[in-house]
Short mmCIF file of C-alpha atoms in Angstrom, two decimals:
data_model
loop_
_atom_site.label_atom_id
_atom_site.label_comp_id
_atom_site.label_asym_id
_atom_site.label_seq_id
_atom_site.Cartn_x
_atom_site.Cartn_y
_atom_site.Cartn_z
CA UNK A 89 8.61 -0.91 14.94
CA UNK A 90 5.02 -2.67 14.94
CA UNK A 91 4.83 -6.64 15.57
CA UNK A 92 2.11 -8.92 15.84
CA UNK A 93 1.90 -12.04 17.88
CA UNK A 94 -0.57 -14.91 17.47
CA UNK A 95 -0.86 -17.13 20.43
CA UNK A 96 -1.09 -20.53 18.90
CA UNK A 97 0.77 -22.02 15.86
CA UNK A 98 -1.72 -24.74 15.30
CA UNK A 99 -5.18 -25.48 16.74
CA UNK A 100 -7.25 -28.71 16.18
CA UNK A 101 -10.90 -28.85 16.90
CA UNK A 102 -13.94 -30.88 16.56
CA UNK A 103 -16.76 -29.67 14.48
CA UNK A 104 -19.16 -27.62 16.52
CA UNK A 105 -16.37 -26.68 19.05
CA UNK A 106 -16.05 -22.86 19.83
CA UNK A 107 -12.82 -21.11 18.46
CA UNK A 108 -10.86 -18.31 19.95
CA UNK A 109 -7.61 -17.50 18.19
CA UNK A 110 -5.50 -14.71 19.95
CA UNK A 111 -3.98 -11.83 18.65
CA UNK A 112 -1.66 -9.13 20.33
CA UNK A 113 0.00 -6.33 18.70
CA UNK A 114 2.76 -3.71 19.89
CA UNK A 115 1.85 -0.30 19.12
CA UNK A 116 0.81 2.46 21.38
CA UNK A 117 -1.08 4.85 18.93
CA UNK A 118 -4.21 4.47 16.71
CA UNK A 119 -4.23 1.36 14.80
CA UNK A 120 -6.69 -0.49 12.38
CA UNK A 121 -6.81 -4.27 13.00
CA UNK A 122 -7.55 -6.93 10.53
CA UNK A 123 -8.19 -10.73 10.40
CA UNK A 124 -7.43 -12.73 6.99
CA UNK A 125 -8.17 -16.09 6.28
CA UNK A 126 -6.23 -18.33 3.68
CA UNK A 127 -7.69 -21.46 2.73
CA UNK A 128 -5.54 -24.22 1.40
CA UNK A 129 -3.96 -23.07 -1.87
CA UNK A 130 -5.57 -19.87 -1.97
CA UNK A 131 -4.78 -16.39 -1.45
CA UNK A 132 -5.56 -14.20 1.67
CA UNK A 133 -9.25 -12.95 2.13
CA UNK A 134 -10.56 -10.62 4.55
CA UNK A 135 -12.56 -11.85 7.47
CA UNK A 136 -13.17 -8.61 9.40
CA UNK A 137 -11.62 -5.21 10.14
CA UNK A 138 -11.78 -2.65 13.05
CA UNK A 139 -11.17 0.88 12.44
CA UNK A 140 -13.19 2.66 15.29
CA UNK A 141 -16.48 2.41 17.22
CA UNK A 142 -17.91 -0.60 18.34
CA UNK A 143 -14.69 -2.87 19.65
CA UNK A 144 -16.78 -6.13 18.80
CA UNK A 145 -16.87 -6.67 14.97
CA UNK A 146 -18.60 -9.07 13.08
CA UNK A 147 -17.47 -10.50 9.95
CA UNK A 148 -18.00 -12.98 7.39
CA UNK A 149 -19.03 -16.53 8.01
CA UNK A 150 -20.03 -16.35 11.61
CA UNK A 151 -16.61 -14.94 12.57
CA UNK A 152 -16.39 -12.00 15.11
CA UNK A 153 -13.55 -10.24 16.81
CA UNK A 154 -12.95 -7.97 19.85
CA UNK A 155 -10.45 -5.04 20.18
CA UNK A 156 -9.45 -4.54 23.60
CA UNK A 157 -7.41 -1.64 23.52
CA UNK A 158 -5.83 -1.91 27.18
CA UNK A 159 -4.46 -5.52 26.20
CA UNK A 160 -3.30 -4.53 22.58
CA UNK A 161 -5.50 -7.56 21.67
CA UNK A 162 -7.87 -8.53 18.79
CA UNK A 163 -9.04 -11.88 19.33
CA UNK A 164 -11.02 -13.87 16.85
CA UNK A 165 -13.70 -15.85 17.87
CA UNK A 166 -16.25 -18.07 16.22
CA UNK A 167 -19.10 -19.92 18.37
CA UNK A 168 -19.24 -23.15 16.45
CA UNK A 169 -16.95 -24.10 13.82
CA UNK A 170 -17.27 -26.23 10.48
CA UNK A 171 -15.05 -28.53 8.69
CA UNK A 172 -14.85 -25.78 6.01
CA UNK A 173 -13.13 -23.40 8.35
CA UNK A 174 -10.12 -25.39 8.02
CA UNK A 175 -7.44 -22.64 7.02
CA UNK A 176 -4.60 -20.52 8.08
CA UNK A 177 -5.47 -17.12 10.17
CA UNK A 178 -3.56 -14.05 10.00
CA UNK A 179 -3.99 -11.00 12.19
CA UNK A 180 -2.71 -7.96 10.91
CA UNK A 181 -2.10 -4.42 11.86
CA UNK A 182 -2.08 -1.09 9.93
CA UNK A 183 -0.96 1.77 11.99
CA UNK A 184 1.04 4.06 9.52
CA UNK A 185 -1.54 4.26 7.12
CA UNK A 186 0.53 2.54 4.41
CA UNK A 187 1.84 -0.79 5.36
CA UNK A 188 0.42 -4.02 7.02
CA UNK A 189 2.18 -5.99 9.25
CA UNK A 190 1.02 -9.40 9.81
CA UNK A 191 1.44 -12.29 12.36
CA UNK A 192 2.90 -15.39 11.85
CA UNK A 193 -0.48 -17.15 11.31
CA UNK A 194 -2.66 -19.83 13.20
CA UNK A 195 -3.30 -22.96 11.43
CA UNK A 196 -6.80 -24.21 12.09
CA UNK A 197 -7.80 -27.84 11.51
CA UNK A 198 -11.46 -28.74 12.18
CA UNK A 199 -12.07 -32.38 12.38
CA UNK A 200 -15.28 -33.65 10.97
CA UNK B 289 -13.18 -6.58 -12.28
CA UNK B 290 -10.22 -9.13 -12.14
CA UNK B 291 -8.92 -7.53 -9.06
CA UNK B 292 -5.23 -8.41 -8.41
CA UNK B 293 -3.65 -10.65 -10.95
CA UNK B 294 -0.25 -12.28 -10.65
CA UNK B 295 1.82 -14.22 -13.01
CA UNK B 296 3.31 -16.73 -13.14
CA UNK B 297 1.32 -18.95 -10.75
CA UNK B 298 4.49 -21.37 -10.09
CA UNK B 299 8.16 -20.76 -11.18
CA UNK B 300 11.21 -22.80 -10.63
CA UNK B 301 14.48 -20.93 -11.19
CA UNK B 302 18.09 -22.20 -11.01
CA UNK B 303 20.68 -20.02 -8.61
CA UNK B 304 21.67 -16.97 -10.26
CA UNK B 305 19.03 -16.57 -12.52
CA UNK B 306 16.88 -13.45 -12.62
CA UNK B 307 13.10 -13.15 -13.47
CA UNK B 308 10.29 -10.67 -12.99
CA UNK B 309 6.95 -11.69 -11.03
CA UNK B 310 4.17 -9.59 -12.73
CA UNK B 311 1.28 -8.04 -10.76
CA UNK B 312 -1.33 -5.96 -11.96
CA UNK B 313 -4.49 -4.46 -10.59
CA UNK B 314 -7.60 -3.13 -12.13
CA UNK B 315 -9.17 -1.17 -9.37
CA UNK B 316 -7.27 2.15 -9.55
CA UNK B 317 -5.65 1.72 -6.16
CA UNK B 318 -2.85 3.93 -5.13
CA UNK B 319 -1.00 1.45 -2.86
CA UNK B 320 0.72 -1.43 -3.98
CA UNK B 321 3.00 -4.09 -2.03
CA UNK B 322 4.71 -7.40 -2.23
CA UNK B 323 4.77 -9.83 0.47
CA UNK B 324 6.79 -13.19 0.86
CA UNK B 325 5.09 -15.88 2.82
CA UNK B 326 7.18 -18.53 4.57
CA UNK B 327 6.00 -21.16 7.01
CA UNK B 328 5.68 -19.86 10.38
CA UNK B 329 6.62 -16.22 9.59
CA UNK B 330 3.44 -14.79 8.24
CA UNK B 331 3.56 -12.31 5.36
CA UNK B 332 6.82 -10.07 5.42
CA UNK B 333 6.82 -6.93 3.25
CA UNK B 334 9.45 -6.79 0.36
CA UNK B 335 8.80 -3.45 -1.36
CA UNK B 336 5.88 -1.32 -1.52
CA UNK B 337 4.39 1.77 -3.63
CA UNK B 338 2.16 4.82 -2.69
CA UNK B 339 1.41 5.70 -6.33
CA UNK B 340 3.06 5.67 -9.66
CA UNK B 341 6.74 6.62 -9.66
CA UNK B 342 7.18 6.09 -6.00
CA UNK B 343 8.51 2.91 -4.27
CA UNK B 344 10.14 2.13 -1.12
CA UNK B 345 11.61 -0.74 0.94
CA UNK B 346 9.85 -3.08 3.39
CA UNK B 347 11.25 -5.33 5.87
CA UNK B 348 13.13 -7.90 3.54
CA UNK B 349 14.11 -6.01 0.41
CA UNK B 350 17.50 -7.41 -0.39
CA UNK B 351 17.69 -9.41 -3.57
CA UNK B 352 14.70 -7.50 -5.16
CA UNK B 353 13.84 -4.67 -7.20
CA UNK B 354 10.63 -2.84 -7.82
CA UNK B 355 9.22 -0.25 -10.23
CA UNK B 356 5.79 1.49 -10.62
CA UNK B 357 5.70 3.26 -13.80
CA UNK B 358 1.55 3.18 -14.08
CA UNK B 359 -1.06 2.77 -11.59
CA UNK B 360 -1.90 -0.73 -12.57
CA UNK B 361 1.57 -2.47 -12.48
CA UNK B 362 3.96 -3.43 -9.95
CA UNK B 363 6.57 -6.03 -11.09
CA UNK B 364 8.94 -7.52 -8.57
CA UNK B 365 12.29 -8.37 -10.05
CA UNK B 366 14.73 -11.08 -8.58
CA UNK B 367 18.10 -10.08 -9.53
CA UNK B 368 20.23 -13.14 -8.98
CA UNK B 369 18.02 -15.84 -7.61
CA UNK B 370 19.07 -17.72 -4.29
CA UNK B 371 17.66 -20.51 -2.48
CA UNK B 372 16.64 -18.49 0.32
CA UNK B 373 14.22 -16.81 -1.84
CA UNK B 374 12.23 -19.98 -2.37
CA UNK B 375 8.87 -18.89 -0.80
CA UNK B 376 5.31 -17.88 -1.98
CA UNK B 377 5.08 -14.17 -3.16
CA UNK B 378 1.88 -12.19 -2.89
CA UNK B 379 1.02 -8.93 -4.39
CA UNK B 380 -1.50 -6.78 -2.54
CA UNK B 381 -3.20 -3.37 -3.31
CA UNK B 382 -5.24 -1.07 -1.45
CA UNK B 383 -6.90 2.37 -1.50
CA UNK B 384 -7.15 5.59 0.63
CA UNK B 385 -10.12 6.95 2.03
CA UNK B 386 -9.91 10.69 3.17
CA UNK B 387 -5.96 10.24 2.67
CA UNK B 388 -5.56 7.35 5.03
CA UNK B 389 -4.72 4.14 3.27
CA UNK B 390 -4.87 2.09 6.60
CA UNK B 391 -8.47 2.29 6.89
CA UNK B 392 -9.34 0.06 4.13
CA UNK B 393 -8.42 -3.53 3.44
CA UNK B 394 -5.70 -4.89 1.31
CA UNK B 395 -6.66 -7.14 -1.81
CA UNK B 396 -4.28 -9.90 -2.46
CA UNK B 397 -3.39 -11.65 -5.58
CA UNK B 398 -3.31 -15.41 -5.95
CA UNK B 399 0.31 -15.86 -5.34
CA UNK B 400 3.35 -16.93 -7.06
CA UNK B 401 5.22 -20.15 -5.93
CA UNK B 402 8.79 -19.72 -6.55
CA UNK B 403 11.47 -22.46 -5.99
CA UNK B 404 15.09 -21.78 -6.33
CA UNK B 405 17.37 -24.64 -6.87
#
């Protein structure tokens, strides 16, 4: 069965610091990869997605992620975080064309 | 477009009560699913549907029923509520491209916060 792990449960950063959130998945075949963000009290929104092609994908709000197939990883990055990036971030995998498997989430707190 | 609409937003039930969480989407998406979100566990799939009349179980289906009589609606029924079903429930829909649903993202509703006492 597919599984997704996220390295950090809670990350605390100051504004302007750089961000990297780790995501690893377990599945040997072709996968589609996603990062979702959930702002406090809101539903999940798509940040970015990878289907094929350039392994470095850019999403909204200055986020990017790099797919490293050999490491089964899809880490999320942002060069300079803002207070408004405070949210919970979920990595997700879709390998069978139907269902998404989500990681446990990483809570990001950005201090002003 | 309204997207994915869930009702109610909040609900408190007593143990043993039954209720239905409603989910509707107006994007003509074939795929719909229900997840529950619990702290530290991410989102876990309860049930899903690949089209009207077709449903299947996800990771945590016990205690829940679904049906899909139309493309638009995918209600989730709690048969006999238990405190372990206290959670936030999200409905999601997605569509296929070239026959592969996984290459499009899931669109989520606003969630239903359910408390079972």
